Amino acid sequence: MKLSDSDLLKTAEPLYISLSSEASRPYECTGPTPPPKPGGTIAPLCSILVLPRLSLSCCLLTANPYPRLLGHTNVQVLDGGWRKWLAESRPVCTQPEVAVNTTPYVARLDKALWADYDDVKGSLASSQTGSGATLLDVRDLVEWEGHSSSPYGVNFAPRMGRLVGAKHIEWYDFMEPTAHADVHVFKQPEAIRQLLKERAGLATVDPIILYCFKGARAANSLAALKAAGFENVRVYFASWNEWSRVIGAAIDEAKVGAPPPPKDD
């Protein structure tokens, strides 16, 4: 799932797509949107570009393996993304986009990687007997501690807190800086495995469901965990954006730590 820049240079005719605003606009083929849950919402699935090539390489600032979640089986992530590629003066194309023939594609959710509201609810019920998946919250600390509902504003979502019984590791912690400013790459697999063991008591065989606010940070963490050998890990795509809006959904709303200082105007 993870592709280094040197690997990319050796890949035969990769198809480059980017879900980042820093890259050129892709030709889009939008997948289906699942129906909303009663009393809640689900964010639409991301658009996906599919062309008749052998492999699919995503050049992202954060590694979102959404094409794999949508059923595309041959997907890799460029470690370090577009920023690292540019920082190392790798070859780029500045020519206008050229339209190509597309192939029919129907997005199919890969349930081996994708968890929904019912999956999380069932895991919470099973956790009482010790058989449920571990819920791993990868949001920023201020969200985990219950002082902000989202990265889009303190009160963007109706409730603050965390899923009951969840463990917490910020998504940043799966990455490390490089010699280039504002460029990060995934930590080595052994470092990621040690981090999960020390901070959450998790081994590579343990079932895990990742969540954040609406799936991006969790998808980035999915790529990191998969590269480190964690096989039974899924993303709760709708994440806190859905769970906090469902009436009656259990939430641990206790505040943890001191609230952050107010920002200057």
XYZ file of N, CA and C in Angstrom:
795
model
N 0.822 -1.204 0.000
C 0.000 0.000 0.000
C 0.862 1.262 0.000
N 2.112 1.182 0.532
C 2.971 2.352 0.582
C 4.012 2.274 -0.511
N 4.254 3.377 -1.209
C 5.177 3.410 -2.323
C 6.182 4.525 -2.072
N 7.478 4.212 -2.153
C 8.491 5.245 -1.993
C 8.679 5.989 -3.304
N 9.342 7.154 -3.236
C 9.545 7.914 -4.465
C 10.465 7.168 -5.427
N 11.442 6.427 -4.907
C 12.314 5.657 -5.797
C 11.549 4.522 -6.469
N 10.616 3.908 -5.737
C 9.775 2.868 -6.329
C 8.921 3.446 -7.451
N 8.409 4.647 -7.225
C 7.519 5.264 -8.203
C 8.241 5.504 -9.525
N 9.507 5.879 -9.443
C 10.271 6.131 -10.658
C 10.462 4.860 -11.476
N 10.372 3.687 -10.802
C 10.554 2.414 -11.496
C 9.231 1.768 -11.886
N 8.107 2.366 -11.477
C 6.802 1.775 -11.755
C 6.413 1.998 -13.211
N 5.967 0.952 -13.865
C 5.588 1.058 -15.275
C 4.246 1.753 -15.429
N 4.264 2.903 -16.065
C 3.061 3.659 -16.383
C 2.061 3.751 -15.234
N 2.467 4.337 -14.101
C 1.489 4.523 -13.020
C 0.470 5.592 -13.396
N -0.681 5.486 -12.844
C -1.693 6.522 -12.994
C -1.627 7.397 -11.759
N -1.318 8.669 -11.917
C -1.205 9.571 -10.788
C -2.551 10.253 -10.554
N -3.053 10.152 -9.365
C -4.222 10.939 -9.008
C -3.926 11.648 -7.703
N -4.554 12.764 -7.494
C -4.355 13.495 -6.252
C -5.695 13.979 -5.747
N -5.912 13.802 -4.456
C -7.103 14.351 -3.820
C -6.752 15.632 -3.086
N -5.577 16.205 -3.393
C -5.101 17.422 -2.763
C -5.437 18.618 -3.634
N -5.720 19.751 -2.989
C -6.021 20.963 -3.741
C -4.772 21.542 -4.399
N -3.586 21.018 -4.043
C -2.356 21.564 -4.593
C -2.036 21.007 -5.977
N -2.730 19.981 -6.389
C -2.430 19.362 -7.681
C -3.517 19.708 -8.689
N -3.289 19.365 -9.933
C -4.257 19.693 -10.971
C -5.527 18.872 -10.810
N -6.581 19.379 -11.376
C -7.895 18.750 -11.230
C -7.918 17.393 -11.908
N -8.391 16.349 -11.234
C -8.509 15.057 -11.906
C -9.827 14.942 -12.663
N -9.882 14.028 -13.605
C -11.150 13.649 -14.210
C -11.855 12.736 -13.225
N -13.070 13.027 -12.920
C -13.717 12.361 -11.798
C -14.796 11.376 -12.245
N -14.902 10.293 -11.498
C -15.996 9.343 -11.643
C -16.516 9.092 -10.242
N -17.644 9.672 -9.906
C -18.099 9.677 -8.528
C -18.794 8.382 -8.161
N -18.398 7.811 -7.019
C -19.002 6.589 -6.526
C -20.334 6.856 -5.858
N -21.045 5.809 -5.475
C -22.359 5.970 -4.856
C -22.244 6.520 -3.437
N -23.285 7.167 -2.991
C -23.341 7.691 -1.628
C -24.287 6.824 -0.808
N -23.826 6.284 0.339
C -24.708 5.446 1.144
C -25.822 6.273 1.768
N -26.962 5.670 2.051
C -28.068 6.428 2.641
C -27.724 6.866 4.057
N -28.221 8.030 4.495
C -27.928 8.483 5.850
C -28.620 7.617 6.891
N -27.995 7.552 8.079
C -28.615 6.837 9.182
C -29.731 7.695 9.786
N -30.747 7.074 10.362
C -31.794 7.860 11.016
C -31.191 8.740 12.112
N -31.485 10.005 12.054
C -30.997 10.920 13.077
C -29.571 11.363 12.862
N -28.906 10.969 11.783
C -27.513 11.340 11.575
C -27.220 11.612 10.122
N -25.947 11.842 9.820
C -25.546 12.124 8.455
C -24.312 11.312 8.104
N -24.121 11.100 6.825
C -22.911 10.459 6.327
C -22.354 11.339 5.223
N -21.082 11.666 5.297
C -20.456 12.465 4.255
C -20.414 11.665 2.956
N -20.584 12.320 1.797
C -20.513 11.593 0.528
C -19.153 10.941 0.344
N -19.128 9.858 -0.403
C -17.862 9.227 -0.725
C -17.069 10.148 -1.645
N -15.751 10.059 -1.549
C -14.919 10.902 -2.387
C -15.015 10.470 -3.840
N -14.678 11.387 -4.717
C -14.623 11.051 -6.134
C -13.366 10.248 -6.419
N -13.424 9.416 -7.446
C -12.297 8.562 -7.775
C -12.043 8.606 -9.260
N -10.795 8.709 -9.634
C -10.409 8.705 -11.039
C -9.936 7.316 -11.407
N -10.499 6.709 -12.411
C -10.110 5.365 -12.831
C -9.838 5.380 -14.324
N -8.626 5.012 -14.712
C -8.228 4.938 -16.111
C -7.626 3.558 -16.373
N -7.561 3.122 -17.631
C -7.077 1.769 -17.929
C -5.558 1.658 -17.847
N -5.018 1.666 -16.637
C -3.597 1.472 -16.410
C -3.409 0.331 -15.423
N -2.153 -0.069 -15.187
C -1.885 -1.236 -14.362
C -1.916 -0.941 -12.877
N -1.544 0.252 -12.497
C -1.485 0.558 -11.067
C -2.017 1.944 -10.812
N -2.305 2.219 -9.568
C -2.890 3.483 -9.155
C -2.032 4.024 -8.034
N -1.426 5.185 -8.196
C -0.557 5.735 -7.166
C -1.099 7.092 -6.736
N -1.390 7.237 -5.468
C -1.955 8.478 -4.945
C -0.838 9.354 -4.397
N -0.700 10.565 -4.903
C 0.325 11.483 -4.419
C -0.354 12.515 -3.532
N -0.379 12.276 -2.215
C -1.170 13.081 -1.301
C -0.311 13.681 -0.207
N -0.771 14.778 0.362
C -0.115 15.331 1.540
C -0.320 14.394 2.713
N -1.511 13.880 2.844
C -1.786 12.812 3.802
C -2.310 11.649 3.000
N -1.887 10.471 3.344
C -2.132 9.314 2.480
C -3.531 8.760 2.672
N -4.434 9.143 1.805
C -5.813 8.674 1.888
C -6.035 7.537 0.900
N -6.051 6.285 1.338
C -6.231 5.175 0.402
C -7.694 4.928 0.073
N -8.426 6.008 -0.271
C -9.842 5.870 -0.559
C -10.139 4.955 -1.742
N -9.333 4.988 -2.821
C -9.639 4.055 -3.914
C -9.678 2.608 -3.450
N -8.798 2.230 -2.519
C -8.811 0.861 -1.996
C -10.091 0.617 -1.189
N -10.507 1.607 -0.405
C -11.750 1.458 0.355
C -12.938 1.254 -0.569
N -12.858 1.848 -1.763
C -13.956 1.762 -2.723
C -13.836 0.555 -3.644
N -12.872 -0.331 -3.341
C -12.817 -1.580 -4.072
C -11.744 -1.700 -5.122
N -10.947 -0.640 -5.353
C -9.859 -0.745 -6.306
C -8.703 -1.462 -5.607
N -8.298 -2.615 -6.123
C -7.383 -3.483 -5.377
C -5.907 -3.155 -5.577
N -5.567 -2.440 -6.646
C -4.154 -2.178 -6.926
C -3.849 -0.711 -6.657
N -3.689 -0.369 -5.391
C -3.509 1.018 -4.967
C -2.279 1.106 -4.076
N -1.465 2.127 -4.296
C -0.335 2.403 -3.421
C -0.316 3.889 -3.104
N 0.361 4.251 -2.014
C 0.444 5.632 -1.562
C 1.892 6.098 -1.674
N 2.112 7.245 -2.275
C 3.445 7.814 -2.372
C 3.826 8.410 -1.020
N 4.769 7.785 -0.334
C 5.176 8.219 0.997
C 5.812 9.606 0.929
N 5.284 10.541 1.695
C 5.763 11.917 1.655
C 4.953 12.810 0.740
N 4.243 12.174 -0.193
C 3.297 12.902 -1.017
C 3.913 13.935 -1.952
N 3.054 14.799 -2.427
C 3.405 15.806 -3.436
C 4.469 16.773 -2.930
N 4.375 17.143 -1.650
C 5.342 18.103 -1.113
C 6.756 17.533 -1.143
N 6.930 16.287 -0.741
C 8.260 15.675 -0.743
C 8.779 15.536 -2.172
N 7.889 15.173 -3.088
C 8.277 15.035 -4.484
C 8.840 16.353 -5.015
N 8.147 17.446 -4.725
C 8.605 18.751 -5.183
C 9.869 19.187 -4.456
N 9.925 18.930 -3.138
C 11.086 19.343 -2.347
C 12.364 18.687 -2.831
N 12.261 17.491 -3.429
C 13.433 16.777 -3.914
C 13.653 16.984 -5.412
N 12.933 17.972 -5.970
C 13.102 18.342 -7.378
C 12.912 17.157 -8.315
N 11.926 16.345 -8.021
C 11.596 15.216 -8.899
C 10.913 15.734 -10.170
N 10.916 14.943 -11.228
C 10.311 15.402 -12.488
C 8.801 15.588 -12.361
N 8.306 16.674 -12.929
C 6.871 16.957 -12.924
C 6.447 17.344 -14.336
N 5.161 17.259 -14.564
C 4.598 17.653 -15.850
C 3.815 18.937 -15.666
N 4.073 19.916 -16.510
C 3.350 21.186 -16.425
C 2.475 21.412 -17.656
N 2.349 20.374 -18.471
C 1.530 20.501 -19.673
C 0.043 20.442 -19.302
N -0.819 20.988 -20.164
C -2.265 20.895 -19.901
C -2.722 19.442 -19.838
N -3.806 19.235 -19.131
C -4.376 17.890 -19.042
C -4.793 17.386 -20.428
N -4.621 16.116 -20.643
C -5.038 15.490 -21.891
C -6.138 14.489 -21.574
N -7.289 14.657 -22.175
C -8.401 13.743 -21.934
C -8.070 12.363 -22.474
N -8.462 11.354 -21.739
C -8.242 9.972 -22.166
C -9.553 9.219 -22.027
N -9.612 8.076 -22.668
C -10.801 7.241 -22.561
C -10.850 6.599 -21.180
N -11.987 6.634 -20.559
C -12.162 6.006 -19.260
C -12.801 4.635 -19.437
N -12.720 3.845 -18.395
C -13.355 2.531 -18.406
C -14.493 2.524 -17.404
N -15.543 1.739 -17.647
C -16.649 1.671 -16.683
C -16.148 1.191 -15.324
N -16.631 1.828 -14.284
C -16.201 1.455 -12.929
C -17.357 1.660 -11.963
N -17.624 0.659 -11.169
C -18.648 0.744 -10.133
C -17.961 0.576 -8.781
N -18.049 1.594 -7.949
C -17.410 1.526 -6.641
C -18.105 0.481 -5.766
N -17.313 -0.373 -5.156
C -17.829 -1.395 -4.233
C -17.077 -1.279 -2.921
N -17.809 -1.016 -1.859
C -17.157 -0.834 -0.563
C -16.465 -2.126 -0.141
N -15.217 -2.024 0.243
C -14.458 -3.165 0.724
C -14.685 -3.286 2.231
N -15.542 -4.200 2.631
C -15.905 -4.324 4.040
C -14.751 -4.830 4.898
N -13.687 -5.294 4.253
C -12.506 -5.684 5.028
C -11.750 -4.456 5.519
N -12.035 -3.286 4.913
C -11.361 -2.055 5.289
C -12.314 -0.990 5.806
N -13.606 -1.202 5.640
C -14.611 -0.154 5.836
C -15.573 -0.551 6.955
N -15.739 0.315 7.923
C -16.706 0.100 8.999
C -17.747 1.208 8.956
N -18.994 0.868 9.290
C -20.044 1.874 9.344
C -20.585 1.993 10.770
N -21.637 2.767 10.906
C -22.224 3.029 12.226
C -22.613 1.737 12.942
N -23.251 0.828 12.216
C -23.690 -0.423 12.840
C -22.508 -1.280 13.283
N -21.422 -1.256 12.500
C -20.226 -2.004 12.883
C -19.660 -1.481 14.200
N -19.596 -0.164 14.325
C -19.053 0.435 15.542
C -19.982 0.180 16.724
N -21.273 0.321 16.497
C -22.237 0.054 17.563
C -22.139 -1.394 18.028
N -21.997 -2.314 17.076
C -21.860 -3.719 17.423
C -20.568 -4.005 18.162
N -19.503 -3.311 17.774
C -18.225 -3.508 18.444
C -18.283 -3.008 19.881
N -18.999 -1.899 20.109
C -19.164 -1.398 21.471
C -19.911 -2.397 22.338
N -20.942 -3.016 21.771
C -21.701 -4.014 22.526
C -20.841 -5.251 22.798
N -20.044 -5.664 21.817
C -19.208 -6.847 21.987
C -18.051 -6.606 22.942
N -17.629 -5.338 23.068
C -16.488 -5.039 23.933
C -16.772 -5.368 25.391
N -18.044 -5.427 25.758
C -18.398 -5.776 27.133
C -18.033 -7.213 27.454
N -17.908 -8.039 26.427
C -17.507 -9.434 26.622
C -16.065 -9.672 26.172
N -15.397 -8.575 25.768
C -14.008 -8.686 25.355
C -13.805 -9.172 23.941
N -14.873 -9.239 23.132
C -14.762 -9.775 21.781
C -14.829 -8.709 20.693
N -15.051 -7.448 21.054
C -15.185 -6.397 20.057
C -13.846 -5.851 19.609
N -13.864 -5.150 18.461
C -12.658 -4.506 17.963
C -12.301 -3.321 18.853
N -11.022 -3.022 18.962
C -10.588 -1.836 19.675
C -10.865 -0.609 18.823
N -11.508 0.385 19.395
C -11.770 1.643 18.712
C -10.577 2.562 18.949
N -9.905 2.961 17.880
C -8.718 3.793 17.988
C -9.010 5.175 17.428
N -9.031 6.146 18.303
C -9.302 7.540 17.963
C -7.984 8.190 17.546
N -7.916 8.724 16.326
C -6.681 9.339 15.847
C -6.842 10.845 15.648
N -7.873 11.426 16.256
C -8.088 12.863 16.142
C -7.021 13.656 16.894
N -7.021 14.963 16.684
C -6.119 15.824 17.425
C -6.477 15.794 18.909
N -5.495 16.087 19.747
C -5.667 15.960 21.191
C -6.831 16.800 21.711
N -7.012 18.000 21.173
C -8.070 18.880 21.665
C -9.453 18.275 21.427
N -9.613 17.486 20.380
C -10.881 16.812 20.118
C -11.061 15.625 21.059
N -10.007 14.840 21.224
C -10.062 13.684 22.120
C -10.383 14.117 23.550
N -9.810 15.228 23.988
C -10.017 15.691 25.362
C -11.379 16.334 25.574
N -12.144 16.498 24.506
C -13.500 17.019 24.637
C -13.607 18.523 24.673
N -12.600 19.229 24.152
C -12.633 20.689 24.145
C -12.992 21.263 22.780
N -13.079 20.407 21.772
C -13.510 20.835 20.441
C -14.226 19.667 19.780
N -15.238 19.992 18.987
C -16.010 18.925 18.343
C -15.432 18.506 17.005
N -14.535 19.333 16.434
C -14.052 19.036 15.084
C -12.856 19.913 14.746
N -12.157 19.604 13.651
C -11.090 20.505 13.191
C -11.625 21.726 12.465
N -12.940 21.804 12.283
C -13.548 22.914 11.551
C -14.160 23.959 12.484
N -13.973 23.814 13.751
C -14.529 24.740 14.720
C -14.957 24.011 15.973
N -14.895 24.704 17.098
C -15.170 24.084 18.400
C -16.553 23.457 18.437
N -17.553 24.166 17.899
C -18.937 23.711 17.989
C -19.510 23.301 16.632
N -18.656 22.889 15.720
C -19.118 22.488 14.390
C -20.065 21.295 14.474
N -19.736 20.319 15.304
C -20.598 19.163 15.545
C -21.367 19.388 16.848
N -22.496 18.713 17.030
C -23.350 19.003 18.192
C -22.791 18.535 19.531
N -21.882 17.550 19.519
C -21.366 17.050 20.791
C -19.854 16.872 20.742
N -19.233 16.960 21.926
C -17.799 16.766 22.063
C -17.550 15.531 22.916
N -16.345 15.002 22.813
C -15.994 13.836 23.614
C -15.341 12.780 22.762
N -15.623 11.505 23.100
C -14.982 10.385 22.403
C -15.879 9.167 22.496
N -15.643 8.182 21.658
C -16.387 6.935 21.751
C -16.019 6.216 23.044
N -17.006 5.615 23.645
C -16.815 4.959 24.935
C -15.787 3.836 24.811
N -14.772 3.878 25.669
C -13.765 2.825 25.702
C -12.688 2.925 24.644
N -12.701 4.003 23.847
C -11.716 4.135 22.762
C -10.318 4.403 23.314
N -9.327 4.000 22.545
C -7.941 4.358 22.794
C -7.599 5.564 21.922
N -6.498 6.260 22.256
C -6.165 7.460 21.487
C -4.687 7.502 21.120
N -4.434 7.680 19.829
C -3.104 8.003 19.315
C -3.314 9.006 18.191
N -2.744 10.203 18.323
C -2.913 11.187 17.256
C -2.316 10.687 15.947
N -2.966 10.995 14.853
C -2.517 10.535 13.550
C -1.117 11.038 13.221
N -0.743 12.205 13.765
C 0.605 12.719 13.538
C 1.671 11.749 14.047
N 1.338 11.015 15.091
C 2.332 10.162 15.740
C 2.758 8.977 14.883
N 2.026 8.696 13.815
C 2.433 7.627 12.908
C 3.410 8.135 11.846
N 3.737 9.422 11.905
C 4.593 10.037 10.902
C 5.779 10.697 11.579
N 6.791 11.024 10.782
C 7.980 11.686 11.295
C 8.453 12.720 10.290
N 9.138 13.772 10.772
C 9.594 14.824 9.851
C 10.766 14.358 8.997
N 10.978 15.080 7.923
C 12.126 14.850 7.049
C 13.011 16.091 7.090
N 14.031 16.096 6.266
C 14.923 17.256 6.197
C 14.253 18.443 5.520
N 13.105 18.214 4.896
C 12.394 19.283 4.193
C 11.312 19.877 5.082
N 11.174 21.182 5.060
C 10.168 21.857 5.877
C 8.768 21.394 5.497
N 7.959 21.097 6.512
C 6.555 20.711 6.323
C 6.387 19.439 5.493
N 7.371 18.566 5.480
C 7.280 17.298 4.771
C 7.457 16.164 5.768
N 6.473 15.287 5.826
C 6.518 14.151 6.738
C 6.357 12.849 5.959
N 6.889 11.784 6.513
C 6.731 10.448 5.952
C 6.275 9.516 7.066
N 5.819 8.332 6.692
C 5.436 7.348 7.698
C 6.662 6.869 8.475
N 6.460 6.604 9.750
C 7.510 5.984 10.538
C 7.763 4.561 10.032
N 8.896 4.016 10.417
C 9.221 2.656 10.039
C 8.235 1.673 10.688
N 7.960 0.536 10.041
C 6.980 -0.420 10.572
C 7.226 -0.823 12.023
N 8.475 -1.078 12.400
C 8.755 -1.494 13.773
C 8.394 -0.392 14.767
N 8.652 0.866 14.405
C 8.305 1.988 15.278
C 6.793 2.106 15.448
N 6.051 1.866 14.375
C 4.587 1.918 14.445
C 4.061 0.779 15.311
N 4.613 -0.414 15.135
C 4.174 -1.546 15.963
C 4.462 -1.289 17.438
N 5.609 -0.712 17.740
C 5.958 -0.414 19.130
C 5.039 0.656 19.699
N 4.700 1.643 18.895
C 3.792 2.711 19.320
C 2.423 2.156 19.689
N 1.880 1.280 18.849
C 0.573 0.669 19.119
C 0.629 -0.198 20.372
N 1.723 -0.904 20.572
C 1.867 -1.753 21.744
C 1.934 -0.929 23.024
N 2.732 0.123 23.015
C 2.946 0.918 24.221
C 1.769 1.817 24.557
N 1.140 2.396 23.545
C 0.097 3.390 23.792
C -1.305 2.813 23.834
N -1.513 1.654 23.194
C -2.870 1.105 23.125
C -2.931 -0.380 23.447
N -1.787 -1.002 23.718
C -1.779 -2.425 24.034
C -2.205 -3.299 22.882
N -1.907 -2.876 21.649
C -2.386 -3.577 20.456
C -1.250 -4.280 19.726
N -1.547 -5.464 19.214
C -0.621 -6.233 18.394
C -1.173 -6.319 16.980
N -0.371 -6.804 16.058
C -0.760 -6.820 14.650
C -1.961 -7.715 14.370
N -2.265 -8.651 15.260
C -3.386 -9.565 15.028
C -4.701 -9.037 15.596
N -4.656 -7.955 16.353
C -5.857 -7.456 17.026
C -6.782 -6.721 16.055
N -8.111 -6.911 16.183
C -9.051 -6.154 15.354
C -9.136 -4.707 15.821
N -9.075 -3.780 14.866
C -9.043 -2.349 15.172
C -10.000 -1.618 14.243
N -10.735 -0.655 14.787
C -11.522 0.275 13.974
C -11.002 1.677 14.248
N -10.528 2.344 13.211
C -10.001 3.704 13.316
C -11.112 4.713 13.072
N -11.064 5.817 13.805
C -11.995 6.908 13.488
C -11.343 8.253 13.779
N -11.843 9.286 13.085
C -11.414 10.660 13.327
C -12.666 11.537 13.281
N -12.695 12.552 12.427
C -13.922 13.345 12.319
C -14.748 12.934 11.107
N -14.106 12.792 9.970
C -14.859 12.347 8.793
C -14.038 11.429 7.893
N -13.005 10.792 8.426
C -12.353 9.716 7.720
C -10.975 9.980 7.148
N -10.573 11.242 6.940
C -9.292 11.514 6.276
C -8.108 11.106 7.145
N -8.092 11.559 8.397
C -6.975 11.224 9.289
C -6.962 9.729 9.598
N -8.130 9.128 9.680
C -8.208 7.686 9.925
C -7.683 6.908 8.719
N -7.976 7.394 7.490
C -7.480 6.731 6.292
C -5.963 6.834 6.213
N -5.420 7.987 6.596
C -3.969 8.137 6.643
C -3.364 7.128 7.626
N -4.017 6.970 8.768
C -3.539 6.028 9.782
C -3.688 4.590 9.311
N -4.724 4.309 8.525
C -4.903 2.969 7.956
C -3.699 2.588 7.106
N -3.237 3.519 6.269
C -2.080 3.240 5.431
C -0.858 2.938 6.284
N -0.678 3.686 7.378
C 0.466 3.472 8.265
C 0.394 2.109 8.930
N -0.790 1.746 9.437
C -0.927 0.469 10.136
C -0.796 -0.712 9.184
N -1.349 -0.577 7.987
C -1.226 -1.658 7.018
C 0.236 -1.884 6.646
N 0.989 -0.792 6.477
C 2.400 -0.914 6.142
C 3.184 -1.571 7.275
N 2.678 -1.445 8.513
C 3.344 -2.022 9.675
C 2.888 -3.445 9.975
N 1.988 -3.987 9.134
C 1.592 -5.376 9.288
C 0.315 -5.627 10.047
N -0.466 -4.593 10.343
C -1.755 -4.775 11.012
C -2.784 -5.154 9.949
N -3.276 -6.385 10.015
C -4.137 -6.906 8.962
C -5.621 -6.670 9.215
N -6.036 -6.713 10.465
C -7.460 -6.630 10.807
C -7.803 -5.220 11.274
N -7.705 -4.268 10.374
C -7.951 -2.868 10.722
C -8.870 -2.244 9.680
N -9.856 -1.498 10.165
C -10.836 -0.854 9.290
C -10.987 0.620 9.665
N -11.574 1.382 8.749
C -11.842 2.803 8.975
C -13.340 3.018 9.120
N -13.724 3.701 10.187
C -15.104 4.173 10.324
C -15.163 5.492 9.572
N -15.582 5.421 8.318
C -15.465 6.559 7.414
C -16.237 7.785 7.908
N -17.473 7.612 8.320
C -18.287 8.763 8.739
C -17.830 9.331 10.076
N -17.221 8.494 10.903
C -16.520 8.898 12.117
C -17.349 9.828 13.015
N -16.671 10.759 13.673
C -17.330 11.605 14.668
C -18.393 12.507 14.046
N -18.223 12.851 12.779
C -19.202 13.700 12.111
C -20.575 13.045 12.092
N -20.608 11.730 12.011
C -21.875 11.008 12.082
C -22.252 10.688 13.520
N -21.322 10.067 14.258
C -21.651 9.546 15.588
C -22.184 10.637 16.512
N -21.588 11.828 16.461
C -21.999 12.903 17.361
C -23.387 13.436 17.037
N -23.901 13.123 15.839
C -25.214 13.633 15.413
C -26.345 12.613 15.583
N -25.996 11.387 15.920
C -27.020 10.365 16.085
C -27.572 10.439 17.504
N -28.855 10.707 17.616
C -29.498 10.815 18.925
C -29.415 9.477 19.646
N -28.904 9.507 20.845
C -28.808 8.302 21.655
C -27.507 7.543 21.520
N -26.643 7.931 20.563
C -25.351 7.261 20.420
C -24.487 7.554 21.637
N -23.950 6.516 22.260
C -23.190 6.668 23.501
C -21.895 7.437 23.257
N -21.629 8.407 24.130
C -20.420 9.228 24.037
C -19.849 9.437 25.433
N -18.545 9.340 25.568
C -17.854 9.720 26.794
C -17.569 11.212 26.685
N -18.334 12.023 27.401
C -18.260 13.476 27.267
C -17.417 14.131 28.351
N -16.737 13.355 29.176
C -15.921 13.922 30.240
C -14.772 14.737 29.648
N -14.521 15.928 30.219
C -13.415 16.740 29.769
C -12.107 16.182 30.333
N -11.061 16.218 29.525
C -9.754 15.724 29.939
C -8.746 16.846 29.756
N -7.980 17.138 30.789
C -6.970 18.186 30.683
C -7.582 19.561 30.650
N -6.713 20.563 30.513
C -7.140 21.968 30.485
C -7.505 22.370 29.076
N -8.511 23.232 28.907
C -8.852 23.685 27.568
C -7.723 24.500 26.972
N -7.585 24.513 25.640
C -6.512 25.291 25.020
C -6.763 26.771 25.202
N -5.711 27.600 25.224
C -5.906 29.049 25.362
C -6.631 29.604 24.150
N -7.416 30.652 24.323
C -8.126 31.234 23.177
C -7.149 31.806 22.159
N -7.513 31.722 20.886
C -6.656 32.246 19.836
C -6.845 33.750 19.724
N -5.768 34.440 19.371
C -5.844 35.877 19.174
C -6.636 36.175 17.915
N -7.383 37.255 17.933
C -8.127 37.675 16.741
C -7.177 38.228 15.688
